[in-house]
Amino acid sequence: MAFSTGFSRTSRATRIRDKPDRRAHTTGTRAKAARTELLDDIGAFFARHDLEVTAPNMAAVCGALSGSSPELASALVQREACGEPIDQRWLDTVLRNDPDGNARIAALEQLSEKLEYALTRFAQTARDAQTETSDHRGAIGDQIEALAGPQEFAQVIDLSRAMLSRIEQIEAAMARSELEIYRLRESLARARSEADVDHLTRLPNRRAFERQLVAAAIEARDKGEPLSIAFCDVDHFKQVNDRHGHAAGDRVLCALAASFREMAGDHCFTARHGGEEFVLLFSGLAKEAAKGRLDAIRRAQAGRILMNRDTGQPFGRITFSGGVAQVDDDADTRAALARADAALYRAKQQGRNRIELG
C-alpha cells in the first residue's frame, strides 16, 4: 500500500461515514470499524518503516494517520514522495521542530503558573481572614468578660459566646485549609520537577532541555559568552535491543547517561532527548572546544566493554556519534539545533563513532 494513500485532510472516521451504508450499520458499528482500520494502519506503518513502538512514536503516527495532525501527515507524505526513509532519526527531528508540541509545553507551563498564583492568593486571603477573625474574637471575648455580671445581659452573653465558638471553628478550618494549600503547592512543585526528568536515565528530559536552551541562550548573549549544543546518538542501538533485549538496552542507555553526567563538566547541561539520543549544552565553550570535550567522552566510552549482567556476555563496544554547533544568538536556537542535527547525520554517514561540527 502506498503511504500517501493513508492520509487526507479528513479523519478516517469521516471517510467511512461517507461510504454508502448498505448494511445499515449503526453509528457505533461505523465508529468501531474506523478505529479498527486506524489501528491496522498504525501497525502496518510501524512494520513498514521498522520503527520502535514507543509512546512518542505512537502519539505521532496516530496523530498523522487519524488526521488530527495534518502538518505531520503532510511531512510524512512529502518524505515518502521523495523516496527518503522515514526512520527514527528523521521522525525525532520532525517532532523536535514541531511548533505545536512547543506550544503545548508552553500552555502547560502557563497553566501551572496560574494554578500556583491562585493558590498563593487563596493562602493570603485565608491568612488575612484568620487574622481578622482572631482580632474580632479577642474583642468579643473582652466584652463578654465585661458583661458577665449583669443578669439582664445573659442572653447577649450566650449569643456572643456562641459567635465566639463559631469564630474559633472558622479559624481552625482556615488553619487546616492553609496546611492543605501548603501541601498542594509542594505536590505541584514535585510534579513539575518530575515532569522534567527522564524516568529511565534520571537525566533532564526533552521538556527540560527546551526550556534550558532558551535560558542558556539569553544568558550567553547577556554575558557575551559562547554557547554550543551537541546531539549524540548511540551507534547501532537497535542491534543491542535485538540481540540482548530491551531491558539490556535500557541499561546501556543508563550507563551512557552516567558517562555524560560524570565527564561533561559542571557547566554542561545534559539531557535525554528521546530514544537513544542525548543532547548537551556547553555554556562558555565555542563549538571547537565543545567538540574536544565531547570527543574525550566518546574516546573514553569507546574504550569500555559493557557486560550483560543477565547473561554474562559482553555487549561489545558501545559507541556514539555526535554533532556540535554553536548558538550564535538567542534567536538562533532552532538554526543551531538543525546544524547540530545535520552534523550528527554526517557523523553517522562517515562511519559512526565520531564527532562532526555543524
mmCIF file of C-alpha atoms in Angstrom, residues 13-252:
data_model
loop_
_atom_site.group_PDB
_atom_site.id
_atom_site.type_symbol
_atom_site.label_atom_id
_atom_site.label_comp_id
_atom_site.label_asym_id
_atom_site.label_seq_id
_atom_site.Cartn_x
_atom_site.Cartn_y
_atom_site.Cartn_z
ATOM 1 C CA ALA A 13 -13.939 8.091 10.644
ATOM 2 C CA THR A 14 -15.248 10.807 8.301
ATOM 3 C CA ARG A 15 -14.293 8.856 5.176
ATOM 4 C CA ILE A 16 -16.035 5.764 6.462
ATOM 5 C CA ARG A 17 -19.177 7.773 7.185
ATOM 6 C CA ASP A 18 -19.136 8.976 3.579
ATOM 7 C CA LYS A 19 -19.320 5.412 2.206
ATOM 8 C CA PRO A 20 -22.736 4.005 1.262
ATOM 9 C CA ASP A 21 -24.237 2.351 4.336
ATOM 10 C CA ARG A 22 -25.506 -0.697 2.501
ATOM 11 C CA ARG A 23 -25.816 -2.845 5.608
ATOM 12 C CA ALA A 24 -27.454 -0.128 7.646
ATOM 13 C CA HIS A 25 -24.745 -0.235 10.264
ATOM 14 C CA THR A 26 -25.311 1.769 13.400
ATOM 15 C CA THR A 27 -23.168 4.768 14.231
ATOM 16 C CA GLY A 28 -21.400 2.732 16.901
ATOM 17 C CA THR A 29 -20.547 -0.007 14.407
ATOM 18 C CA ARG A 30 -19.113 2.500 11.940
ATOM 19 C CA ALA A 31 -17.054 4.131 14.686
ATOM 20 C CA LYS A 32 -15.709 0.738 15.717
ATOM 21 C CA ALA A 33 -14.821 -0.030 12.093
ATOM 22 C CA ALA A 34 -12.995 3.296 11.857
ATOM 23 C CA ARG A 35 -10.992 2.556 14.998
ATOM 24 C CA THR A 36 -10.125 -0.916 13.749
ATOM 25 C CA GLU A 37 -8.972 0.459 10.396
ATOM 26 C CA LEU A 38 -6.889 3.144 12.099
ATOM 27 C CA LEU A 39 -5.206 0.593 14.381
ATOM 28 C CA ASP A 40 -4.463 -1.652 11.400
ATOM 29 C CA ASP A 41 -2.904 1.258 9.510
ATOM 30 C CA ILE A 42 -0.804 2.281 12.531
ATOM 31 C CA GLY A 43 0.502 -1.267 12.914
ATOM 32 C CA ALA A 44 1.292 -1.515 9.205
ATOM 33 C CA PHE A 45 3.086 1.845 9.309
ATOM 34 C CA PHE A 46 5.337 0.760 12.186
ATOM 35 C CA ALA A 47 6.142 -2.529 10.466
ATOM 36 C CA ARG A 48 6.768 -0.914 7.078
ATOM 37 C CA HIS A 49 9.225 1.646 8.439
ATOM 38 C CA ASP A 50 10.741 -0.560 11.166
ATOM 39 C CA LEU A 51 10.033 1.935 13.949
ATOM 40 C CA GLU A 52 10.158 1.217 17.674
ATOM 41 C CA VAL A 53 6.727 1.079 19.313
ATOM 42 C CA THR A 54 7.187 3.847 21.886
ATOM 43 C CA ALA A 55 4.689 6.279 23.382
ATOM 44 C CA PRO A 56 6.028 9.340 21.459
ATOM 45 C CA ASN A 57 6.074 7.375 18.194
ATOM 46 C CA MET A 58 2.545 6.072 18.768
ATOM 47 C CA ALA A 59 1.255 9.574 19.501
ATOM 48 C CA ALA A 60 2.935 10.996 16.390
ATOM 49 C CA VAL A 61 1.836 8.262 13.982
ATOM 50 C CA CYS A 62 -1.694 8.168 15.386
ATOM 51 C CA GLY A 63 -1.959 11.939 15.011
ATOM 52 C CA ALA A 64 -0.803 11.781 11.394
ATOM 53 C CA LEU A 65 -2.925 8.807 10.322
ATOM 54 C CA SER A 66 -6.056 9.975 12.122
ATOM 55 C CA GLY A 67 -5.901 13.440 10.590
ATOM 56 C CA SER A 68 -5.569 15.253 13.920
ATOM 57 C CA SER A 69 -2.031 16.381 12.987
ATOM 58 C CA PRO A 70 -2.240 17.481 9.331
ATOM 59 C CA GLU A 71 1.194 19.160 9.421
ATOM 60 C CA LEU A 72 2.894 15.922 10.415
ATOM 61 C CA ALA A 73 0.820 13.969 7.899
ATOM 62 C CA SER A 74 1.946 16.330 5.129
ATOM 63 C CA ALA A 75 5.593 15.990 6.180
ATOM 64 C CA LEU A 76 5.337 12.193 6.060
ATOM 65 C CA VAL A 77 3.689 12.207 2.644
ATOM 66 C CA GLN A 78 6.351 14.519 1.222
ATOM 67 C CA ARG A 79 9.102 12.389 2.738
ATOM 68 C CA GLU A 80 7.868 9.207 1.079
ATOM 69 C CA ALA A 81 7.131 11.009 -2.180
ATOM 70 C CA CYS A 82 10.813 11.996 -2.328
ATOM 71 C CA GLY A 83 11.849 8.387 -1.746
ATOM 72 C CA GLU A 84 13.547 9.242 1.553
ATOM 73 C CA PRO A 85 13.403 6.837 4.525
ATOM 74 C CA ILE A 86 11.026 7.516 7.376
ATOM 75 C CA ASP A 87 13.326 6.317 10.164
ATOM 76 C CA GLN A 88 13.560 7.100 13.860
ATOM 77 C CA ARG A 89 16.162 9.803 13.407
ATOM 78 C CA TRP A 90 14.120 11.709 10.884
ATOM 79 C CA LEU A 91 10.914 11.332 12.899
ATOM 80 C CA ASP A 92 12.648 12.627 16.040
ATOM 81 C CA THR A 93 13.908 15.632 14.073
ATOM 82 C CA VAL A 94 10.420 16.445 12.792
ATOM 83 C CA LEU A 95 8.905 16.143 16.259
ATOM 84 C CA ARG A 96 11.706 18.196 17.783
ATOM 85 C CA ASN A 97 10.859 21.111 15.494
ATOM 86 C CA ASP A 98 7.089 20.705 15.906
ATOM 87 C CA PRO A 99 5.744 24.145 16.911
ATOM 88 C CA ASP A 100 2.520 22.587 18.219
ATOM 89 C CA GLY A 101 4.488 20.457 20.657
ATOM 90 C CA ASN A 102 6.330 23.514 21.949
ATOM 91 C CA ALA A 103 3.031 25.352 22.245
ATOM 92 C CA ARG A 104 1.588 22.541 24.339
ATOM 93 C CA ILE A 105 4.595 22.680 26.673
ATOM 94 C CA ALA A 106 4.196 26.455 26.990
ATOM 95 C CA ALA A 107 0.483 26.054 27.700
ATOM 96 C CA LEU A 108 1.236 23.536 30.441
ATOM 97 C CA GLU A 109 3.749 25.931 31.977
ATOM 98 C CA GLN A 110 1.229 28.779 31.908
ATOM 99 C CA LEU A 111 -1.447 26.607 33.484
ATOM 100 C CA SER A 112 0.920 25.560 36.281
ATOM 101 C CA GLU A 113 1.894 29.181 36.916
ATOM 102 C CA LYS A 114 -1.763 30.265 37.039
ATOM 103 C CA LEU A 115 -2.577 27.476 39.475
ATOM 104 C CA GLU A 116 0.335 28.402 41.700
ATOM 105 C CA TYR A 117 -0.671 32.077 41.609
ATOM 106 C CA ALA A 118 -4.261 31.172 42.532
ATOM 107 C CA LEU A 119 -3.043 29.069 45.432
ATOM 108 C CA THR A 120 -0.841 31.923 46.649
ATOM 109 C CA ARG A 121 -3.735 34.380 46.576
ATOM 110 C CA PHE A 122 -6.040 31.940 48.345
ATOM 111 C CA ALA A 123 -3.448 31.316 51.033
ATOM 112 C CA GLN A 124 -3.025 35.082 51.566
ATOM 113 C CA THR A 125 -6.805 35.547 51.799
ATOM 114 C CA ALA A 126 -7.011 32.745 54.357
ATOM 115 C CA ARG A 127 -4.251 34.330 56.452
ATOM 116 C CA ASP A 128 -5.931 37.754 56.305
ATOM 117 C CA ALA A 129 -9.275 36.263 57.305
ATOM 118 C CA GLN A 130 -7.641 34.318 60.097
ATOM 119 C CA THR A 131 -6.002 37.465 61.459
ATOM 120 C CA GLU A 132 -9.247 39.433 61.222
ATOM 121 C CA THR A 133 -11.324 36.768 62.981
ATOM 122 C CA SER A 134 -8.640 36.444 65.631
ATOM 123 C CA ASP A 135 -8.868 40.194 66.340
ATOM 124 C CA HIS A 136 -12.668 40.025 66.480
ATOM 125 C CA ARG A 137 -12.547 37.020 68.786
ATOM 126 C CA GLY A 138 -10.297 38.896 71.172
ATOM 127 C CA ALA A 139 -12.561 41.951 71.213
ATOM 128 C CA ILE A 140 -15.702 39.878 71.717
ATOM 129 C CA GLY A 141 -14.007 37.914 74.482
ATOM 130 C CA ASP A 142 -13.157 41.111 76.310
ATOM 131 C CA GLN A 143 -16.748 42.334 76.000
ATOM 132 C CA ILE A 144 -18.139 39.061 77.272
ATOM 133 C CA GLU A 145 -15.982 39.220 80.364
ATOM 134 C CA ALA A 146 -17.101 42.824 80.989
ATOM 135 C CA LEU A 147 -20.770 41.916 80.638
ATOM 136 C CA ALA A 148 -20.639 38.650 82.570
ATOM 137 C CA GLY A 149 -22.035 40.178 85.786
ATOM 138 C CA PRO A 150 -25.414 41.878 84.990
ATOM 139 C CA GLN A 151 -28.368 39.458 84.730
ATOM 140 C CA GLU A 152 -30.097 41.481 82.022
ATOM 141 C CA PHE A 153 -27.274 40.744 79.601
ATOM 142 C CA ALA A 154 -27.453 36.935 79.965
ATOM 143 C CA GLN A 155 -28.962 36.377 76.527
ATOM 144 C CA VAL A 156 -26.458 38.703 74.876
ATOM 145 C CA ILE A 157 -23.632 36.870 76.599
ATOM 146 C CA ASP A 158 -24.908 33.471 75.463
ATOM 147 C CA LEU A 159 -25.208 34.688 71.890
ATOM 148 C CA SER A 160 -21.748 36.222 71.954
ATOM 149 C CA ARG A 161 -20.259 33.040 73.339
ATOM 150 C CA ALA A 162 -21.904 31.073 70.523
ATOM 151 C CA MET A 163 -20.452 33.519 67.989
ATOM 152 C CA LEU A 164 -17.047 33.200 69.650
ATOM 153 C CA SER A 165 -17.215 29.411 69.396
ATOM 154 C CA ARG A 166 -18.132 29.653 65.724
ATOM 155 C CA ILE A 167 -15.230 32.020 65.013
ATOM 156 C CA GLU A 168 -12.851 29.592 66.691
ATOM 157 C CA GLN A 169 -14.183 26.811 64.441
ATOM 158 C CA ILE A 170 -13.649 29.003 61.369
ATOM 159 C CA GLU A 171 -10.106 29.770 62.477
ATOM 160 C CA ALA A 172 -9.365 26.057 62.876
ATOM 161 C CA ALA A 173 -10.841 25.320 59.431
ATOM 162 C CA MET A 174 -8.759 28.071 57.868
ATOM 163 C CA ALA A 175 -5.620 26.723 59.538
ATOM 164 C CA ARG A 176 -6.367 23.287 58.089
ATOM 165 C CA SER A 177 -7.019 24.829 54.661
ATOM 166 C CA GLU A 178 -3.729 26.712 54.771
ATOM 167 C CA LEU A 179 -1.903 23.465 55.611
ATOM 168 C CA GLU A 180 -3.682 21.738 52.714
ATOM 169 C CA ILE A 181 -2.648 24.555 50.366
ATOM 170 C CA TYR A 182 0.955 24.240 51.528
ATOM 171 C CA ARG A 183 0.898 20.515 50.837
ATOM 172 C CA LEU A 184 -0.750 21.040 47.465
ATOM 173 C CA ARG A 185 1.919 23.548 46.440
ATOM 174 C CA GLU A 186 4.605 21.082 47.493
ATOM 175 C CA SER A 187 2.918 18.380 45.398
ATOM 176 C CA LEU A 188 2.692 20.745 42.447
ATOM 177 C CA ALA A 189 6.395 21.580 42.751
ATOM 178 C CA ARG A 190 7.283 17.887 42.899
ATOM 179 C CA ALA A 191 5.060 17.110 39.911
ATOM 180 C CA ARG A 192 6.601 19.895 37.844
ATOM 181 C CA SER A 193 10.085 18.738 38.805
ATOM 182 C CA GLU A 194 9.260 15.113 37.987
ATOM 183 C CA ALA A 195 7.822 16.158 34.628
ATOM 184 C CA ASP A 196 11.288 17.459 33.724
ATOM 185 C CA VAL A 197 13.059 14.155 34.450
ATOM 186 C CA ASP A 198 13.546 11.168 32.164
ATOM 187 C CA HIS A 199 12.346 8.234 34.255
ATOM 188 C CA LEU A 200 14.869 5.768 32.821
ATOM 189 C CA THR A 201 18.173 7.656 32.969
ATOM 190 C CA ARG A 202 17.131 10.294 35.556
ATOM 191 C CA LEU A 203 18.631 12.940 33.313
ATOM 192 C CA PRO A 204 16.586 16.017 32.412
ATOM 193 C CA ASN A 205 14.226 15.225 29.551
ATOM 194 C CA ARG A 206 13.413 16.976 26.296
ATOM 195 C CA ARG A 207 10.866 19.242 28.001
ATOM 196 C CA ALA A 208 13.514 20.472 30.449
ATOM 197 C CA PHE A 209 16.050 20.849 27.647
ATOM 198 C CA GLU A 210 13.757 23.072 25.576
ATOM 199 C CA ARG A 211 13.368 25.457 28.488
ATOM 200 C CA GLN A 212 17.059 25.348 29.405
ATOM 201 C CA LEU A 213 18.096 26.088 25.832
ATOM 202 C CA VAL A 214 16.160 29.356 25.799
ATOM 203 C CA ALA A 215 17.511 30.408 29.196
ATOM 204 C CA ALA A 216 21.103 29.460 28.320
ATOM 205 C CA ALA A 217 20.945 31.350 25.006
ATOM 206 C CA ILE A 218 19.740 34.517 26.733
ATOM 207 C CA GLU A 219 22.394 34.203 29.442
ATOM 208 C CA ALA A 220 25.135 33.636 26.856
ATOM 209 C CA ARG A 221 24.047 36.739 24.970
ATOM 210 C CA ASP A 222 23.951 38.885 28.117
ATOM 211 C CA LYS A 223 27.408 37.706 29.238
ATOM 212 C CA GLY A 224 28.900 37.797 25.760
ATOM 213 C CA GLU A 225 29.970 34.171 26.112
ATOM 214 C CA PRO A 226 29.724 31.316 23.597
ATOM 215 C CA LEU A 227 27.159 28.548 23.852
ATOM 216 C CA SER A 228 27.406 25.255 21.976
ATOM 217 C CA ILE A 229 24.929 22.444 21.543
ATOM 218 C CA ALA A 230 25.616 18.788 20.764
ATOM 219 C CA PHE A 231 23.384 15.948 19.652
ATOM 220 C CA CYS A 232 24.619 12.416 20.388
ATOM 221 C CA ASP A 233 23.166 9.150 19.159
ATOM 222 C CA VAL A 234 24.119 5.614 20.267
ATOM 223 C CA ASP A 235 25.586 3.673 17.340
ATOM 224 C CA HIS A 236 23.745 0.516 16.242
ATOM 225 C CA PHE A 237 21.461 0.677 19.256
ATOM 226 C CA LYS A 238 18.759 -1.378 17.552
ATOM 227 C CA GLN A 239 21.206 -4.275 17.330
ATOM 228 C CA VAL A 240 21.705 -4.129 21.100
ATOM 229 C CA ASN A 241 17.960 -4.385 21.640
ATOM 230 C CA ASP A 242 17.577 -7.158 19.062
ATOM 231 C CA ARG A 243 20.435 -9.278 20.452
ATOM 232 C CA HIS A 244 20.141 -8.670 24.178
ATOM 233 C CA GLY A 245 16.591 -7.425 24.757
ATOM 234 C CA HIS A 246 15.102 -4.061 25.640
ATOM 235 C CA ALA A 247 15.916 -4.342 29.356
ATOM 236 C CA ALA A 248 19.607 -4.673 28.493
ATOM 237 C CA GLY A 249 19.263 -1.786 26.048
ATOM 238 C CA ASP A 250 17.829 0.341 28.847
ATOM 239 C CA ARG A 251 20.880 -0.414 30.999
ATOM 240 C CA VAL A 252 23.155 0.642 28.152
#
